Coordinates of C-alpha atoms in Angstrom, one line a residue:
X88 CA 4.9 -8.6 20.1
X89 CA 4.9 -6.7 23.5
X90 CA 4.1 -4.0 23.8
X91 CA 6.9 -0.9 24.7
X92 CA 5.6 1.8 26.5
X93 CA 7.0 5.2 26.4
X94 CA 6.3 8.0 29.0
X95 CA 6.8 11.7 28.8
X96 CA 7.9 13.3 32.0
X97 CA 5.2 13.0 34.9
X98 CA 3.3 11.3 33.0
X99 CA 4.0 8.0 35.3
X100 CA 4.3 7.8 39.4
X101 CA 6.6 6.0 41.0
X102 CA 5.3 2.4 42.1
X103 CA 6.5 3.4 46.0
X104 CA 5.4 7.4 46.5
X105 CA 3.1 7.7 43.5
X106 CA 5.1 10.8 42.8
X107 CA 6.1 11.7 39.2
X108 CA 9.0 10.2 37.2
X109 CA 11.3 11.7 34.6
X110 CA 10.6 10.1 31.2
X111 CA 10.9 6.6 30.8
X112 CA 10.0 3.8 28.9
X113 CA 9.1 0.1 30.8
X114 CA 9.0 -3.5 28.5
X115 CA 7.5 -6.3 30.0
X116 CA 10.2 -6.9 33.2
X117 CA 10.2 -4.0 33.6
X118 CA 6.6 -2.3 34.1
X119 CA 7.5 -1.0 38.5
X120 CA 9.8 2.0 38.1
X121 CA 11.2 3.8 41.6
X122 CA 12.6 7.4 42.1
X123 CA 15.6 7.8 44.1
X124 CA 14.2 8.6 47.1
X125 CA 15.9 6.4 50.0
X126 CA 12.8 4.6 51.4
X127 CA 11.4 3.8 47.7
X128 CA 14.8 2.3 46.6
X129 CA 14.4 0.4 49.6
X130 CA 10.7 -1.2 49.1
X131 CA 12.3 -1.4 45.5
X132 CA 15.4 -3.8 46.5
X133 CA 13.0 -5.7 49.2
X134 CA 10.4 -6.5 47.5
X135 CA 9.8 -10.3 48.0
X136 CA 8.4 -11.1 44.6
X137 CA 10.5 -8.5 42.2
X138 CA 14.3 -9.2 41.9
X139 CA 16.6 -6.1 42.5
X140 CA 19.3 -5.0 39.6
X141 CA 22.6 -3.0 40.5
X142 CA 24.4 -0.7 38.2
X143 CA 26.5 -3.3 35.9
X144 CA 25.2 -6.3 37.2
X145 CA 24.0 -7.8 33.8
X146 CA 24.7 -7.3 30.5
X147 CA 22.3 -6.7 28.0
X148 CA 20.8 -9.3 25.6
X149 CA 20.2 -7.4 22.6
X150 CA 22.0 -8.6 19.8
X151 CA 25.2 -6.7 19.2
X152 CA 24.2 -4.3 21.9
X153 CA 27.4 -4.2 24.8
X154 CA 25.5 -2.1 27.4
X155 CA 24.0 -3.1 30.4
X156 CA 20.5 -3.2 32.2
X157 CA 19.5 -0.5 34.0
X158 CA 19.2 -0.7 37.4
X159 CA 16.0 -1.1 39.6
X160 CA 13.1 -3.7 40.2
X161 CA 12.4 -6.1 37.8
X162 CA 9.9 -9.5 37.7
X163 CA 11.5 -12.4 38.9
X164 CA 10.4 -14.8 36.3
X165 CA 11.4 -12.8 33.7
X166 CA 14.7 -14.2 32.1
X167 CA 15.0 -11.6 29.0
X168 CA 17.2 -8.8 30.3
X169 CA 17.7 -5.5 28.1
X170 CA 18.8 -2.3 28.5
X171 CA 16.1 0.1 26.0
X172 CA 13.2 -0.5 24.4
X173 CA 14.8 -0.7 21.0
X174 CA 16.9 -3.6 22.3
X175 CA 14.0 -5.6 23.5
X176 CA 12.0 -5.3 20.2
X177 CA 15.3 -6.3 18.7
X178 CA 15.3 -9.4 21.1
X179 CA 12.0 -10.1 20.2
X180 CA 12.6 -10.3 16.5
X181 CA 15.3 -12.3 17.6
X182 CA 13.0 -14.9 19.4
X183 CA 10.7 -14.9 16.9
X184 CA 13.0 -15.6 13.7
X185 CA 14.5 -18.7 15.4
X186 CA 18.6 -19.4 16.4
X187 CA 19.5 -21.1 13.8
X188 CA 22.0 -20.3 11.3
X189 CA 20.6 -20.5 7.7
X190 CA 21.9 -19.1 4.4
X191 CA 19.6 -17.1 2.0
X192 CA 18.3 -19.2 -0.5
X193 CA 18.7 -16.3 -3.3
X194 CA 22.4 -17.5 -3.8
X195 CA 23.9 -14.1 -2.1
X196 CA 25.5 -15.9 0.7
X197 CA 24.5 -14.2 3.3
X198 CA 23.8 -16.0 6.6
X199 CA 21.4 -15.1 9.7
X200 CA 19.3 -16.3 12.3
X201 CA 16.3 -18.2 11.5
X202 CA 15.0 -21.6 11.7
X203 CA 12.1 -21.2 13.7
X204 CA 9.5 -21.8 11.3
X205 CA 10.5 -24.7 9.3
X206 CA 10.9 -23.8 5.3
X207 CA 12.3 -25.0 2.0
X208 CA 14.2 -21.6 1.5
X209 CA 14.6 -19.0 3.9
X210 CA 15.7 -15.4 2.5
X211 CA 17.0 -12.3 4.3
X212 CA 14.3 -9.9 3.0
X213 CA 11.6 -9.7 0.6
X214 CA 14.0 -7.6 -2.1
X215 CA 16.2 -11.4 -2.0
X216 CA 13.3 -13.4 -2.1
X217 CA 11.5 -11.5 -4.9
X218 CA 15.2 -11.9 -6.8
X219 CA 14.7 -15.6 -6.1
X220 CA 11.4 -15.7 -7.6
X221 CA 12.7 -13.6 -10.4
X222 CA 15.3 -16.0 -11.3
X223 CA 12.7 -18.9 -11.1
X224 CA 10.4 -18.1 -13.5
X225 CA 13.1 -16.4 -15.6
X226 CA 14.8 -20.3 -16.0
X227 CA 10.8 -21.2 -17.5
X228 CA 12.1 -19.1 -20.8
X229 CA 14.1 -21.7 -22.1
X230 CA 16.4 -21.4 -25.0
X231 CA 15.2 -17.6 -25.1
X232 CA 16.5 -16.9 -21.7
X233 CA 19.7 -14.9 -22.9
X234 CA 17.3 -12.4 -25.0
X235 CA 14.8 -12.0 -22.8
X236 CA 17.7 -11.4 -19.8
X237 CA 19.4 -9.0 -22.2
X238 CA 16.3 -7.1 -22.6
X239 CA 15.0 -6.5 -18.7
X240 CA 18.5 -6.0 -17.6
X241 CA 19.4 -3.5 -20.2
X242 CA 16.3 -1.5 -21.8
X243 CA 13.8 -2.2 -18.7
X244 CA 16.2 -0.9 -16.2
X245 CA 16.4 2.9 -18.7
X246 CA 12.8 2.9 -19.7
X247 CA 10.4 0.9 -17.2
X248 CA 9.5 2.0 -13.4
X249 CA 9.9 -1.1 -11.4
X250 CA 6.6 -2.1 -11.2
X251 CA 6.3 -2.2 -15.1
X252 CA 9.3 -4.5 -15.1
X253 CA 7.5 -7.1 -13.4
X254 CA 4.6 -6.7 -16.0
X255 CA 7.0 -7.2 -18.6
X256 CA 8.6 -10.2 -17.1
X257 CA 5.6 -11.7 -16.5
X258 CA 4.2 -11.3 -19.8
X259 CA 7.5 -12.6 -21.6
X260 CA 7.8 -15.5 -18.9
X261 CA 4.5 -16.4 -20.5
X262 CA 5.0 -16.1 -24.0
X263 CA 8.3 -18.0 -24.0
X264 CA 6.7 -21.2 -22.0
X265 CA 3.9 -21.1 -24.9
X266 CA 6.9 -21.2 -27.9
X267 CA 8.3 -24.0 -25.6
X268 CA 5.6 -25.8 -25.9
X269 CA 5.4 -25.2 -29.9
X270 CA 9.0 -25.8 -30.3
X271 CA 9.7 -22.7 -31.6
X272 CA 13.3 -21.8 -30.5
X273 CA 14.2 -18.2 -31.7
X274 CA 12.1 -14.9 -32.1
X275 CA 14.3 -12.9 -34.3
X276 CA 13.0 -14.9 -37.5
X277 CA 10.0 -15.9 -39.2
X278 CA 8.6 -18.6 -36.4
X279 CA 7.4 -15.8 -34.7
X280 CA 4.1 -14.1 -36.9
X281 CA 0.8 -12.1 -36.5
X282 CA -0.8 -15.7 -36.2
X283 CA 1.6 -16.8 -33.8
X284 CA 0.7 -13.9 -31.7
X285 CA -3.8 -14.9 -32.0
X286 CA -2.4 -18.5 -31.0
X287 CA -1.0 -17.0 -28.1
X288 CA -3.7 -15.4 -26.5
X289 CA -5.8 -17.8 -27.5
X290 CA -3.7 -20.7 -25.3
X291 CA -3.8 -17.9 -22.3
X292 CA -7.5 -18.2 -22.1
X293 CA -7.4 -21.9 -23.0
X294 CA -5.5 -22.3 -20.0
X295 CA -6.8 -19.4 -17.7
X296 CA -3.6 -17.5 -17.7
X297 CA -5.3 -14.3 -17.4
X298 CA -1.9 -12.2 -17.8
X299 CA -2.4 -13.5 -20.9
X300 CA -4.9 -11.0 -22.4
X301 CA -2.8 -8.3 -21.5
X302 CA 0.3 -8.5 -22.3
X303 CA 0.2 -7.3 -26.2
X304 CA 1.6 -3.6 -25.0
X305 CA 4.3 -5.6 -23.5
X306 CA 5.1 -7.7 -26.3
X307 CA 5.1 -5.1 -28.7
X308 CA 7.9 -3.4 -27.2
X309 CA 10.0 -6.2 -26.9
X310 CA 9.8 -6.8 -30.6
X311 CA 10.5 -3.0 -31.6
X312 CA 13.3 -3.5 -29.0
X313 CA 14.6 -6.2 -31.5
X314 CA 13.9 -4.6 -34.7
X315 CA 15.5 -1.4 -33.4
X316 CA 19.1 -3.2 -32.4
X317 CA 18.7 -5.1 -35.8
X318 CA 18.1 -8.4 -34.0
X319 CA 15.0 -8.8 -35.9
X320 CA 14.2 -8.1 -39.8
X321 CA 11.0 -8.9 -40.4
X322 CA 8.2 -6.1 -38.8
X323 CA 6.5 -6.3 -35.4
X324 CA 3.9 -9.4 -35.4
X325 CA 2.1 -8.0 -32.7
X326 CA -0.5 -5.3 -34.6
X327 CA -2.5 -3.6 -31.8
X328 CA -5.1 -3.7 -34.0
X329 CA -5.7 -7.4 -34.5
X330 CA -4.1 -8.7 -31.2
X331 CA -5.7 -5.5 -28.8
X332 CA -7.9 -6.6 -26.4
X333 CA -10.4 -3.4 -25.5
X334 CA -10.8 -3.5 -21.1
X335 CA -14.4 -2.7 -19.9
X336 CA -14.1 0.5 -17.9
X337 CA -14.4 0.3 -14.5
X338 CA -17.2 1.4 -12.3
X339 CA -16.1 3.4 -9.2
X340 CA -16.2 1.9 -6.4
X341 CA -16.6 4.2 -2.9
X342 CA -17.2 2.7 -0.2
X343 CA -20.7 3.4 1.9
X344 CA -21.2 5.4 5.2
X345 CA -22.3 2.0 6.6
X346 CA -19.0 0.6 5.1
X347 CA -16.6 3.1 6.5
X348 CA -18.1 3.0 9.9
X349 CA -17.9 -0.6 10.1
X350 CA -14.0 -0.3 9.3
X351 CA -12.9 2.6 12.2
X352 CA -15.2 0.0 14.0
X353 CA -13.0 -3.3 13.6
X354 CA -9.8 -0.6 13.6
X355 CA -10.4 0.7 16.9
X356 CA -11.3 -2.9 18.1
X357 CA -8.4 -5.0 16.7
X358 CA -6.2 -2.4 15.3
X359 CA -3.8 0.0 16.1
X360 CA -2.3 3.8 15.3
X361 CA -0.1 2.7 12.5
X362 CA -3.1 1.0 10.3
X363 CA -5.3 3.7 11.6
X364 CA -3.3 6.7 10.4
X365 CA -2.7 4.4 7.0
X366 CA -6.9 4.2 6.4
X367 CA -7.4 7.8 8.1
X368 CA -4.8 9.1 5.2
X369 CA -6.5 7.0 2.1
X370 CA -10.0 8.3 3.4
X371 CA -9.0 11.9 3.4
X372 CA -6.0 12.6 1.0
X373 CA -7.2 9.5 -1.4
X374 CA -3.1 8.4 -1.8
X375 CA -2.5 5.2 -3.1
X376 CA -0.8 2.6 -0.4
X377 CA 2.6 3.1 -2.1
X378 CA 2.3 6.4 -1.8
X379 CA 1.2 5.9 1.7
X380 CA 4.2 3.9 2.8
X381 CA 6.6 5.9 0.7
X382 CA 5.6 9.4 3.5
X383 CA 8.6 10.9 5.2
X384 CA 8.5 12.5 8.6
X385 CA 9.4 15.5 6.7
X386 CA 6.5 15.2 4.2
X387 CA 4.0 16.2 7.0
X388 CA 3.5 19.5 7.4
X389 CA 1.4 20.0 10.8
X390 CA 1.1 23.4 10.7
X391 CA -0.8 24.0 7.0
X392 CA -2.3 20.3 7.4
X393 CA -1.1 18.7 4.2
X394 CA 1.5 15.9 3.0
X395 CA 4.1 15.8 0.4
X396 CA 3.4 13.3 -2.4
X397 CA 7.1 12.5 -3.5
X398 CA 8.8 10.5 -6.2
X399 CA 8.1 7.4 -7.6
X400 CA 4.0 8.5 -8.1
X401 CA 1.9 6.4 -10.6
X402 CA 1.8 9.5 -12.4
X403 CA 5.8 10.4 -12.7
X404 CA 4.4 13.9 -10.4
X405 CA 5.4 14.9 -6.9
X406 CA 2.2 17.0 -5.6
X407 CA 0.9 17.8 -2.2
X408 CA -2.9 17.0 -0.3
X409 CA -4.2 18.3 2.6
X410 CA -5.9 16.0 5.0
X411 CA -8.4 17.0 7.5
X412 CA -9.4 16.0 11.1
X413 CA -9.1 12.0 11.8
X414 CA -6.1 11.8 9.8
X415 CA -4.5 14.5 12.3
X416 CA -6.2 12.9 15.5
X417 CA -4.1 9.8 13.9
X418 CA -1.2 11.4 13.5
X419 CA -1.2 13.1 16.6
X420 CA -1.5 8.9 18.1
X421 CA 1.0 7.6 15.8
X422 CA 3.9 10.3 16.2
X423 CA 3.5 9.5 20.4
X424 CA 4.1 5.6 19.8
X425 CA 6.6 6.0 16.9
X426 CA 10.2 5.5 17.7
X427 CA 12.2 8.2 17.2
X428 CA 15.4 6.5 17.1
X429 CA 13.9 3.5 14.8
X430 CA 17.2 4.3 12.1
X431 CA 14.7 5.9 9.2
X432 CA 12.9 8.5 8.5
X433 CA 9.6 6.5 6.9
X434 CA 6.4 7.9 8.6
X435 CA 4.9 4.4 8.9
X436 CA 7.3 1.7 10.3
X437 CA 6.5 -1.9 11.7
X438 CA 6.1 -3.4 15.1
X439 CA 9.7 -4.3 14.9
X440 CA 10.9 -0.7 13.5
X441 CA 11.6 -1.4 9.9
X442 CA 10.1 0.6 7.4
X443 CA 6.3 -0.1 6.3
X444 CA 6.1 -1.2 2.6
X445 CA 3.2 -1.2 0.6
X446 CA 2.8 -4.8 0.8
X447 CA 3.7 -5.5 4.8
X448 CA 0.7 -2.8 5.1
X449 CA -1.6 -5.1 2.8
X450 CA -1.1 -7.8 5.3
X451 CA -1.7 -6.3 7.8
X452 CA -5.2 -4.2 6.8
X453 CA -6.0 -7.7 5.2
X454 CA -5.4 -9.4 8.4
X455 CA -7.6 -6.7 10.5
X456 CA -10.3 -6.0 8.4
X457 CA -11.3 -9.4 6.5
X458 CA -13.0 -12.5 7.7
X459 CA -10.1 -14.7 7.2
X460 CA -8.2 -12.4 9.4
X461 CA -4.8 -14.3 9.9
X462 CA -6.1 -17.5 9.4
X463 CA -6.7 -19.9 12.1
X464 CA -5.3 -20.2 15.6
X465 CA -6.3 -23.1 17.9
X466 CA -9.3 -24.3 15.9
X467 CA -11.1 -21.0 15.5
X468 CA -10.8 -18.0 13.6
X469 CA -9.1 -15.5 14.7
X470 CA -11.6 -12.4 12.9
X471 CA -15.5 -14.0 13.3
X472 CA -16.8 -11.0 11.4
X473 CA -14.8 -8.2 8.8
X474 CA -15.2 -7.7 5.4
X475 CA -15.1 -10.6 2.9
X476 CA -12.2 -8.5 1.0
X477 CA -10.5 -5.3 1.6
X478 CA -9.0 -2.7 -1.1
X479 CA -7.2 0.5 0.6
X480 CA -7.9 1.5 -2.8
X481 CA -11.2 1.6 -2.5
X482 CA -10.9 4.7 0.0
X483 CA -9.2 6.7 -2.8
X484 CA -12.8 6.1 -4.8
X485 CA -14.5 7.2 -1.8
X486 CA -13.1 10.8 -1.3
X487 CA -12.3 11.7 -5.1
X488 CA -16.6 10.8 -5.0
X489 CA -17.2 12.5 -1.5
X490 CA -15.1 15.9 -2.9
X491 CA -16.7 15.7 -6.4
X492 CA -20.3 15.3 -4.9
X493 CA -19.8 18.4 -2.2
X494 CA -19.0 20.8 -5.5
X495 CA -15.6 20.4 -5.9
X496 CA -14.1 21.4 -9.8
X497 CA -11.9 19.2 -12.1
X498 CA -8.9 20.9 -11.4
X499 CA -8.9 20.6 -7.5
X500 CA -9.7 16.3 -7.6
X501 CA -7.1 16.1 -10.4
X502 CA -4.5 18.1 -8.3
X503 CA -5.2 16.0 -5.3
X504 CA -5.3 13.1 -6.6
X505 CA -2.5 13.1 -9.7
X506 CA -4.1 12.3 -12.5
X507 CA -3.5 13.6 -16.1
X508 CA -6.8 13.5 -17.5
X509 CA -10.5 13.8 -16.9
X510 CA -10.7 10.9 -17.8
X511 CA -8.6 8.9 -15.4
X512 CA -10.1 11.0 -12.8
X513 CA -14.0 10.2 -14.0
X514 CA -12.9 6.9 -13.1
X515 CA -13.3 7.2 -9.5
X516 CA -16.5 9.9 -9.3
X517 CA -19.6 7.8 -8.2
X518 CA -22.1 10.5 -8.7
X519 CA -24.5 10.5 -5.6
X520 CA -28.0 9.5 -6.8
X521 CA -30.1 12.4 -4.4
X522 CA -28.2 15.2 -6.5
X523 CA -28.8 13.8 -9.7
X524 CA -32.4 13.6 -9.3
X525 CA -31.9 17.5 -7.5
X526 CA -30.4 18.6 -10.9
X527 CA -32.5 16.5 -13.0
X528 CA -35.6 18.4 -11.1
X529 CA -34.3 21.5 -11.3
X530 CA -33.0 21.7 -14.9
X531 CA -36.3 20.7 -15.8
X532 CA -38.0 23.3 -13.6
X533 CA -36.0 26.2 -15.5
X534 CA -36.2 24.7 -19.0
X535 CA -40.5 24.7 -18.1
X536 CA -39.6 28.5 -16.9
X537 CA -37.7 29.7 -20.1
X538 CA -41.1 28.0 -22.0
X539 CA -43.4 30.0 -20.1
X540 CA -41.5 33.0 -21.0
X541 CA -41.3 33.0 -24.3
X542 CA -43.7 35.0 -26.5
X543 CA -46.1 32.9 -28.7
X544 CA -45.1 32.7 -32.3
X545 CA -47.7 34.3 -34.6
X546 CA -48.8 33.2 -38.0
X547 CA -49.0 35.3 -40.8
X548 CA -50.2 34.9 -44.2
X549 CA -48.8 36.3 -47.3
X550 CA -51.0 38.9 -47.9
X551 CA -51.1 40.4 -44.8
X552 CA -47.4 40.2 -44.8
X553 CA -47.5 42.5 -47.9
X554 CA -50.0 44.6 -46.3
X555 CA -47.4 45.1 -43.8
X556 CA -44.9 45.6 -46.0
X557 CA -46.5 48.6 -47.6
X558 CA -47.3 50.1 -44.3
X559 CA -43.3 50.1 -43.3
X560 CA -42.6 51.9 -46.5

């Protein structure tokens, strides 16, 4: 989209006397701005490429906005007339979505404009498309739709965060299209056993469904959900010990000097402040990108350096981090291009003013730091160089490893960084290899040291033992 540009007072001059303006913001149209001196609002409505605009002459074209443009010089090409920045970006979303009329294809009803890019179903946001979705893999269940529907609407909704709701409906989407296909109709009875459960997992991997392999904990629940509302008699068939499958741990993964500088590299190239301060926060604060996208204005506190973590957290815990001097410099960037009058109070929001989301920010990093970029535009690629794939979580590896390598204790990483346990938290420490050969080297310098110390151990035989004996009497 392009670009709106706001200026503080005096920060631009007047296109006739160069002298400075008031604050003001300029779209494209409107980029020449005059004072109200006499001569320069007369270069202004006699300019003979630049078309003049009276007080109240035209309305604007924002949608649902009843003001008019302000007057002064504007391009005569230009055919978009607005009154604010806000309403141009809002014509712009406009142009971009399309004129048509089209109904959301979640079965809500609701209509807007669209039609620009041609689609099978077109949905109002990603909340009614992800209900859409929801719906069709929930008609893949079968004849155990009701139960299943009965359990995510009702005991999900109390005891699961959102997130683990679509865990669970993935992993009992699953399991009902594999008793489809055994036609077994009912779970409350004896079709459903311990061997029905190894079968299971054993047709995931059969057919690659890697959900598959992990979805006993989910499972399990739903059966003690049934055995605790007396739906189900006969005991759990899912035994943790039998049907468990034991994860490998993972191996941190920070990334590299070289790494990071080749990111602020392809930021500052095809980036911009919102992604910026987004990567400048996961490198220094080591939050999580729905933690990221869930900041307030308010959560910032400039003074003391540090942000608010607030509810939902992976770990059910509100807690505060500091952050140090590019996320600031970032800040500082972001705050000057953010609008102020956007309707929200998200830190992050997008080029169109609606509030970032974890996944909108995915996108975009994806789309500025990978090869594949955004795919291809007129036969060539649009990134020729990036990484071949990009994990914002990765940064949170990177400076729970930097702060555990410079000396800082278990209690300060798990504080920052939420977590319960060590060993959640030994999860992310990559231990740099220089300091364990320094402490290798030097623990086996002072064991040699407490050796050399030690007085020699001398042998005595019996006799002269009683000889000693006698003496001490």
């Amino acid at each position: 989209m392009e670009k709106v540009t706001k200026y503080g007072a005096g920060e631009m001059l007047c296109a006739g006397c160069k002298q400075p303006l008031p604050a003001v913001e300029t779209w494209p149209g409107r980029i020449k701005i005059y004072c109200e001196r006499e001569e320069c609002q007369f270069v202004a409505k006699s300019h003979p490429t630049r078309r003049y605009i009276g007080e109240g002459e035209v309305k604007c074209q924002g949608r649902g906005c009843d003001n008019y443009v302000p007057a002064g010089s504007y391009d005569r090409r230009h055919i978009n007339f607005v009154c604010c920045g806000r309403c141009w970006s809002s014509r712009q979303v406009q142009k971009a979505m399309g004129d048509k009329l089209v109904t959301c294809g979640c079965g809500c009803g609701k209509q807007f404009l669209s039609g620009k890019a041609v689609r099978k179903n077109y949905f109002l946001n990603r909340e009614h498309a992800g209900r859409f979705r929801t719906e069709e893999a929930l008609q893949r269940c079968g004849p155990h739709l009701p139960l299943v529907r009965e359990y995510l609407d009702g005991f999900c909704i109390l005891h699961y965060s959102r997130s683990s709701r679509g865990t669970a409906l993935t992993s009992l989407v699953a399991f009902c299209e594999f008793l489809n296909e055994r036609g077994i109709i009912t779970m409350t009875g004896a079709s459903v056993t311990p061997k029905t459960i190894t079968e299971y997992l054993i047709w995931g991997r059969g057919n690659e469904r890697n959900q598959v392999a992990h979805s006993q904990s989910s499972l399990k629940m739903f059966f003690d959900w049934q055995i605790a509302e007396e739906r189900r008699l006969l005991p759990n068939p899912v035994i943790p010990s039998i049907h468990g499958i034991h994860r490998q741990p993972s191996e941190p993964r920070p990334l590299s000097d070289d790494e990071l500088r080749f990111a602020w590299e392809m930021l500052d190239r095809r980036g911009n402040a919102r992604v910026s301060l987004a990567v400048a926060i996961g490198e220094e604060s080591g939050l999580r990108i729905s933690e990221i996208a869930n900041v307030r204005v308010e959560d910032v506190d400039l003074v003391k350096q540090r942000i608010t973590v607030r509810l939902p957290t992976k770990g059910k815990k509100s807690r505060w981090v500091p952050y140090g001097e590019k996320t600031r410099v970032c800040l500082e960037a972001w705050l000057q291009e953010r609008d102020p009058h956007c309707g929200h109070n998200n830190l992050l929001c997008g080029k169109f003013g609606q509030p970032s989301t974890a996944q909108s920010l995915r996108d975009e990093l994806n789309a500025i730091l990978t090869k594949r970029g955004s795919t291809y535009h007129n036969g060539h690629k649009t990134n020729p160089d990036g990484f071949d794939k990009w994990s914002t979580h990765q940064l949170r590896h990177t400076m729970t490893s930097k702060l555990a390598n410079g000396g800082a204790n278990a209690a300060t990483l798990k504080a920052i960084g939420g977590w319960g346990s060590d060993k959640a938290m030994n999860a992310y420490i990559k231990v740099d290899e220089s300091i364990v050969h320094r402490g290798y080297e030097s623990a086996m310098k002072r064991s040699k040291e407490e050796r050399a110390q030690k007085q020699p151990l001398q042998r005595v035989s019996l006799s002269d033992l009683a000889k000693q004996q006698k003496k001490a009497k």
